Tab-separated table of C-alpha atoms and ligand atoms in Angstrom:
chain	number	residue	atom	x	y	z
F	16	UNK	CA	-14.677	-26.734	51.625
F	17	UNK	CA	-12.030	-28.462	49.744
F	18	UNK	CA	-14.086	-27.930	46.563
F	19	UNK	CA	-14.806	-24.802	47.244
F	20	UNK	CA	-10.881	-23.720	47.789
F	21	UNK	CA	-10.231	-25.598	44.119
F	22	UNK	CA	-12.788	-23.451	42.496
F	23	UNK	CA	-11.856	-20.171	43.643
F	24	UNK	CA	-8.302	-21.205	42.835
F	25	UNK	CA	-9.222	-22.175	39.111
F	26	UNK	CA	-11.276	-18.896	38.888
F	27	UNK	CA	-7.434	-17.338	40.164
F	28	UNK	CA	-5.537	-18.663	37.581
F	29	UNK	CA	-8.078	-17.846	35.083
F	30	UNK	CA	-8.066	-14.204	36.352
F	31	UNK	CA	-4.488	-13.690	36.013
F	32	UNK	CA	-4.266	-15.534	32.324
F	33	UNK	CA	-6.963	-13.144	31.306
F	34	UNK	CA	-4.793	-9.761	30.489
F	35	UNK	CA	-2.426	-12.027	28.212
F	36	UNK	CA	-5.227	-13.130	26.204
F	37	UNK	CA	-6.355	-9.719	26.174
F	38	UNK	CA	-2.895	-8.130	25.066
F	39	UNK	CA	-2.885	-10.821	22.410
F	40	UNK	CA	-6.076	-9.196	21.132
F	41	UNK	CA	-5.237	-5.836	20.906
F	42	UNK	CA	-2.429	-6.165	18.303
F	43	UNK	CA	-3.110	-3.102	15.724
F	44	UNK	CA	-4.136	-4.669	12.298
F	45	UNK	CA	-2.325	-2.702	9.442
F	46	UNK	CA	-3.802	-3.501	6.018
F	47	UNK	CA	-1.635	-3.799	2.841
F	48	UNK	CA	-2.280	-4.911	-0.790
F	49	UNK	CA	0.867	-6.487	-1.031
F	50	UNK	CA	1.116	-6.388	-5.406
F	51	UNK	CA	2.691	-3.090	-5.494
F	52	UNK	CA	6.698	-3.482	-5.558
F	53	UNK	CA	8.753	-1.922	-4.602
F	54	UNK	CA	6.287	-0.292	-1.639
F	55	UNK	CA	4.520	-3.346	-0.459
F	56	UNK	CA	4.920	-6.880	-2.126
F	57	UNK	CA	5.483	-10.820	-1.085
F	58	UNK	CA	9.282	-11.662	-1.750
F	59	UNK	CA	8.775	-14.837	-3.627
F	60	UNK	CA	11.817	-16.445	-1.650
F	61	UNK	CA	10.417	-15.786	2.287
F	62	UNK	CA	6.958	-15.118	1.519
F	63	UNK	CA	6.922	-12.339	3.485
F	64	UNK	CA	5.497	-8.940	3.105
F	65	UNK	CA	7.989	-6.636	2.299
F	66	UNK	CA	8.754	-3.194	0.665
F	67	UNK	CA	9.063	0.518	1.461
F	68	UNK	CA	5.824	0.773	3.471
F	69	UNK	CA	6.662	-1.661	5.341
F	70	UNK	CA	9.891	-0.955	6.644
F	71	UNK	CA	8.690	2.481	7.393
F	72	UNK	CA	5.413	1.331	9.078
F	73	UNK	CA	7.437	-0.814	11.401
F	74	UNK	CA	9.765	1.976	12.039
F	75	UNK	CA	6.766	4.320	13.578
F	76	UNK	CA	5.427	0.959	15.298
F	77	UNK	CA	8.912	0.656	17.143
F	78	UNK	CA	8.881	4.358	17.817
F	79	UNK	CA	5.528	4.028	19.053
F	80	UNK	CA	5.630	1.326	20.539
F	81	UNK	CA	2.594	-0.038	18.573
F	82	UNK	CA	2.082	-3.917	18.587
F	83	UNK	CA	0.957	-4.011	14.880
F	84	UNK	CA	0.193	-7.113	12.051
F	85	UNK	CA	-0.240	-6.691	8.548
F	86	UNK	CA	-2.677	-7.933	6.707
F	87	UNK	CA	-2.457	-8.445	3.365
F	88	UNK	CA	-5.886	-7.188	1.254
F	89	UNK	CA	-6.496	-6.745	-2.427
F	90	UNK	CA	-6.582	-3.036	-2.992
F	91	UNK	CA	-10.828	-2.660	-3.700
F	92	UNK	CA	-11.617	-4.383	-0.630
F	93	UNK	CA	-8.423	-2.368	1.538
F	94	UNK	CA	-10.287	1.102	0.801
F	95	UNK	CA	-14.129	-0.600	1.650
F	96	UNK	CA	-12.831	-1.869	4.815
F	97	UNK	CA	-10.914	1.516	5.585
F	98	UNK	CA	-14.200	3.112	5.298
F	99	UNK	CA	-15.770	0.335	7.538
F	100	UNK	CA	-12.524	0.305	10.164
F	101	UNK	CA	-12.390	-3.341	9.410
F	102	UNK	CA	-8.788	-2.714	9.940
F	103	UNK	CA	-7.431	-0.006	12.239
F	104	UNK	CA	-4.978	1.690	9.530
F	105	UNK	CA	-3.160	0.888	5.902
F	106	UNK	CA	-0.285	1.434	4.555
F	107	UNK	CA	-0.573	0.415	0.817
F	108	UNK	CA	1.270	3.767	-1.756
F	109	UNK	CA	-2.221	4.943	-0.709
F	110	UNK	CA	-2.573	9.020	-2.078
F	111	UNK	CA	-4.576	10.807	0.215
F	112	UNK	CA	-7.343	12.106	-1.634
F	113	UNK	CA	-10.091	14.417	-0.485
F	114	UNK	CA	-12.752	11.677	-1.578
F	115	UNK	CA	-11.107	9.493	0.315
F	116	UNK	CA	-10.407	11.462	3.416
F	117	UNK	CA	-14.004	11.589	3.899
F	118	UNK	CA	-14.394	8.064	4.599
F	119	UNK	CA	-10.883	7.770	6.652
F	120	UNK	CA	-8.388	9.661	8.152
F	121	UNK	CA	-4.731	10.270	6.839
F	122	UNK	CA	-1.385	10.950	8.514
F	123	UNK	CA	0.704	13.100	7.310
F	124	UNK	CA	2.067	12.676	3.900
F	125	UNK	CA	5.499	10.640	3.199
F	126	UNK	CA	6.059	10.571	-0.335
F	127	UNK	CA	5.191	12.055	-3.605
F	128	UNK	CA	4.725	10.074	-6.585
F	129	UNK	CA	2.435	11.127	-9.851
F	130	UNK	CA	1.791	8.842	-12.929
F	131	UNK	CA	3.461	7.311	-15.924
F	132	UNK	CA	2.731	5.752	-18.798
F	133	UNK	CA	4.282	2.093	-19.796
F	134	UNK	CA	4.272	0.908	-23.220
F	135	UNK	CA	5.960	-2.130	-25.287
F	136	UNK	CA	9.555	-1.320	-25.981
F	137	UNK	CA	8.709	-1.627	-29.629
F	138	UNK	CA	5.640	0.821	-29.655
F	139	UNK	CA	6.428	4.223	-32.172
F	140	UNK	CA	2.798	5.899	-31.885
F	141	UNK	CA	2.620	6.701	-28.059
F	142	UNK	CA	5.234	9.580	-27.163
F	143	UNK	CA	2.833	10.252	-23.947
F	144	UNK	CA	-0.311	10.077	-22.495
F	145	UNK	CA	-1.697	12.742	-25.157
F	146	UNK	CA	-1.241	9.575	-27.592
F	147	UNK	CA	-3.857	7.380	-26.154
F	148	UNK	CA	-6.886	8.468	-27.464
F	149	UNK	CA	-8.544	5.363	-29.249
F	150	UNK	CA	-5.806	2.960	-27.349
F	151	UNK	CA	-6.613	0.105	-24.507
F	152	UNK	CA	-4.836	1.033	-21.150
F	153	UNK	CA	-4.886	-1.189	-18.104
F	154	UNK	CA	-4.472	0.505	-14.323
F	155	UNK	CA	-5.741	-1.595	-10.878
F	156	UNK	CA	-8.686	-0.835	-10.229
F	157	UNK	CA	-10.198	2.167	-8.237
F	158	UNK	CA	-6.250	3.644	-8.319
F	159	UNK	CA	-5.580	7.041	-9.318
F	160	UNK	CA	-3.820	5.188	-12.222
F	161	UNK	CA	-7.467	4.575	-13.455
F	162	UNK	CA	-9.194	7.459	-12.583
F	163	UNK	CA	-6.505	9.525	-15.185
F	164	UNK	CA	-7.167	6.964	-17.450
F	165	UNK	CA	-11.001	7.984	-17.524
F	166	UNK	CA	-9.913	11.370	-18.101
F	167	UNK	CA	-8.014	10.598	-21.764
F	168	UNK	CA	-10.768	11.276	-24.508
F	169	UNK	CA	-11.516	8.252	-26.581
F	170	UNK	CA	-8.950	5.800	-24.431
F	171	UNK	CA	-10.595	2.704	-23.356
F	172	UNK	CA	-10.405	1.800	-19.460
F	173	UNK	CA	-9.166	-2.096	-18.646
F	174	UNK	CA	-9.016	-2.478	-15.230
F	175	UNK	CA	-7.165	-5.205	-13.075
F	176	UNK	CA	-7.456	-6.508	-9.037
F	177	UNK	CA	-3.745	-6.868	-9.474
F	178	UNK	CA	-1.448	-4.789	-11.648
F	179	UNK	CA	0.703	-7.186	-12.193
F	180	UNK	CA	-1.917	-8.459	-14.784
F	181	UNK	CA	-1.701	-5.486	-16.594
F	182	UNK	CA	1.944	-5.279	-17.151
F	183	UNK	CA	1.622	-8.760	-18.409
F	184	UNK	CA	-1.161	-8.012	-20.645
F	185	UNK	CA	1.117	-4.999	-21.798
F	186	UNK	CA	4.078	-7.522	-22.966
F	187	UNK	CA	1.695	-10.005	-24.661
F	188	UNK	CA	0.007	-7.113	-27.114
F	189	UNK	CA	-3.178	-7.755	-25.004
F	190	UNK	CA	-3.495	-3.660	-24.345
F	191	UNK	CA	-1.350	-0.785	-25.239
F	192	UNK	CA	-0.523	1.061	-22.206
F	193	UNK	CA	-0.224	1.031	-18.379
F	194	UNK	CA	-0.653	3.793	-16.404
F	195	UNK	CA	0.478	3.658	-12.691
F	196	UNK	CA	2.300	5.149	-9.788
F	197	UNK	CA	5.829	6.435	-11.157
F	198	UNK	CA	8.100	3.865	-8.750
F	199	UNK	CA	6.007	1.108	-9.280
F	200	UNK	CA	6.199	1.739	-13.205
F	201	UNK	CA	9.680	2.184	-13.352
F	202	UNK	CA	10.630	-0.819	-11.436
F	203	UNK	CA	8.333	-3.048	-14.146
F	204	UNK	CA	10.063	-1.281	-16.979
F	205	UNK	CA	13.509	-2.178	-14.865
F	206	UNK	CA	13.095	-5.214	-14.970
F	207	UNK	CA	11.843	-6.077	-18.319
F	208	UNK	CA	14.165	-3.495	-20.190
F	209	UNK	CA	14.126	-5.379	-23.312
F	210	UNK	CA	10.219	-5.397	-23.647
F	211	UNK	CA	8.603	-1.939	-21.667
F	212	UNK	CA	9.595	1.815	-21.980
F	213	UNK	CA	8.419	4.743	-20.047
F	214	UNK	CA	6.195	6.844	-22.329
F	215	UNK	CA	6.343	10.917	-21.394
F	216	UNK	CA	7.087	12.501	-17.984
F	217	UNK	CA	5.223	11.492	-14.498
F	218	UNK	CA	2.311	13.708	-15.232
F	219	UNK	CA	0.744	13.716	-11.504
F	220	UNK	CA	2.010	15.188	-8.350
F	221	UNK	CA	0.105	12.491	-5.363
F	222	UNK	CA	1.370	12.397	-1.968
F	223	UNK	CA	0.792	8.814	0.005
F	224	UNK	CA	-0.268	9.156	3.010
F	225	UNK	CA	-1.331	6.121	5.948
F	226	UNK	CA	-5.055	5.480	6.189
F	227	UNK	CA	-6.541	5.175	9.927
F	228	UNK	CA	-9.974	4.572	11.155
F	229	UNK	CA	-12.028	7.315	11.159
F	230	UNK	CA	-12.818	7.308	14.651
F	231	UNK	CA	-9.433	6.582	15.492
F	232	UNK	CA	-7.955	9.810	16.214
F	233	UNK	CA	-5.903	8.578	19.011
F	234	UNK	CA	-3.746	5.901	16.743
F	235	UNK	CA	-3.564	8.848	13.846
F	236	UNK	CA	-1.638	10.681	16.410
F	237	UNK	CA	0.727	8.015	17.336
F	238	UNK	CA	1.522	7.659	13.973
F	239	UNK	CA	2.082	10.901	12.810
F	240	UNK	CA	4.370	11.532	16.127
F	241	UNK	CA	6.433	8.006	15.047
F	242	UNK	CA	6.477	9.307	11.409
F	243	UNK	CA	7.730	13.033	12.471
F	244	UNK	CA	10.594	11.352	14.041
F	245	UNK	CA	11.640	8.567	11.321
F	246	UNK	CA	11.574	11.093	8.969
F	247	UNK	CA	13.599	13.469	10.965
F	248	UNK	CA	15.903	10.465	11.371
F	249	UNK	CA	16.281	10.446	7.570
F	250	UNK	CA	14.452	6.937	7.357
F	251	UNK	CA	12.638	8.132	3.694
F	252	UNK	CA	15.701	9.280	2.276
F	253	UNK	CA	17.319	5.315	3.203
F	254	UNK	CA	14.657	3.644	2.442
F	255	UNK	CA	14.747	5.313	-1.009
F	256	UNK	CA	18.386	4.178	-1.500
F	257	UNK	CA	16.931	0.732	-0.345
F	258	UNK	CA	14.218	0.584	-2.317
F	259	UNK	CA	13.886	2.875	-5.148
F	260	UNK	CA	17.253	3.711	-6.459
F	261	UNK	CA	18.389	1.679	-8.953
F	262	UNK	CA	15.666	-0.510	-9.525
B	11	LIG	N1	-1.320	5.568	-5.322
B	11	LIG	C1	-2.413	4.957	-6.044
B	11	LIG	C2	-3.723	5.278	-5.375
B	11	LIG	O1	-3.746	5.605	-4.234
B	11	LIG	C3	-2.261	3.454	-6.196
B	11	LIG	C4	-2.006	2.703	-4.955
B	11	LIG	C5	-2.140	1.213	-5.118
B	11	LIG	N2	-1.528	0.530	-4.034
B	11	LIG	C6	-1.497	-0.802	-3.932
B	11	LIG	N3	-0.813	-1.329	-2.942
B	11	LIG	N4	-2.105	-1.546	-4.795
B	11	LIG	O2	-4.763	5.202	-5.981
């Protein structure tokens, strides 16, 4: 009898442990390819992901009360496991794209960007992106960066996992051009003023947007509710002042 009373009162205290181990589960697993400043990147200092996207993703989370993690992915793999809901959203400068929309879902849009062109300060034959026929321009991978890229007649496509590569192949002579999402260009050139220009105008018009599971219509609601009310908060227009002005 005495066993049997220690048994059943095991079996109690495993009952009642079980919902925190289940909460713990649950937490909503945001991915992010954390090489894309100033949106998403890993300050050097804290190691922690930071950036745009991520202030405003935990901004809806808060709203929404969402318990989320990131989860920081290179950029090919983010959009294959979108596709697979290997991860329940992303937030990564992502443009919502009707290609892509058939494989996940998108909130509502946040922010418009379109591309530009990066050369080496002392470059004189590349006014814009009409100039790089017959030149080697770098973009990440499977970006929209890329896909323009593989528009330009007679330009030659060098792709990288992580942009940052590029721009560095840009300021050794390695290739001739960038092209990439406008803020993320302009920051690069920013900060290397005495070796990158801008080349042209931002010749795009994309709108990012936050990926979700496709059969995740619930959590797309959620977060398109918490966005409608950051942004009506004014939360973009800080977190450009925060982020994007003056970089
Ligand atoms: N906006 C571009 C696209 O959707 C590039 C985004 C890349 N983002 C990143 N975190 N690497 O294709």
């Amino acid at each position: 009898m005495k066993y049997l009373f220690g048994f059943v009162l095991i079996g109690l205290i495993l009952f009642a442990l079980l919902p925190g181990c289940a909460q713990e589960a649950a937490k909503i697993r945001i991915a992010t390819d954390a090489t894309w400043p100033p949106f998403e990147y890993v300050d050097e200092e804290t190691m922690e992901i930071v950036g745009f996207d991520i202030d405003l993703m935990t901004a809806i989370a808060e709203k929404e009360d969402l318990d989320i993690e990131f989860v920081n992915v290179a950029w090919d793999p983010l959009l294959a496991g979108m596709a697979q809901c290997t991860y329940d959203a992303a937030i990564s400068s992502i443009t919502i794209l009707p290609e892509r929309a058939e494989e996940m879902l998108f909130s509502d849009p946040y922010f418009e960007a379109g591309q530009l062109v990066a050369v080496r300060i002392d470059n004189t034959d590349i006014a814009s992106k009409d100039d790089l026929g017959g030149k080697v321009v770098g973009a990440q991978i499977g970006t929209t960066g890329s896909f323009e890229v593989e528009k330009i007649a007679g330009a030659t496509l060098k792709t990288y996992d992580d942009i940052g590569l590029a721009f560095q192949d840009l300021m050794n002579g390695q290739i001739d051009a960038v092209i990439a999402d406008s803020p993320l260009t302009l920051g690069y050139v920013g900060r290397n003023p005495d070796k990158l220009k801008t080349a042209g105008e931002v010749f795009t018009s994309e709108f990012y947007g936050i990926a979700v599971c496709k059969t995740n219509t619930e959590l797309l609601e959620k977060i398109n509710s918490g966005l409608a009310a950051v942004i009506d908060e004014g939360l973009i227009e800080e977190l450009i002042d925060k982020w994007l002005v003056g970089q």
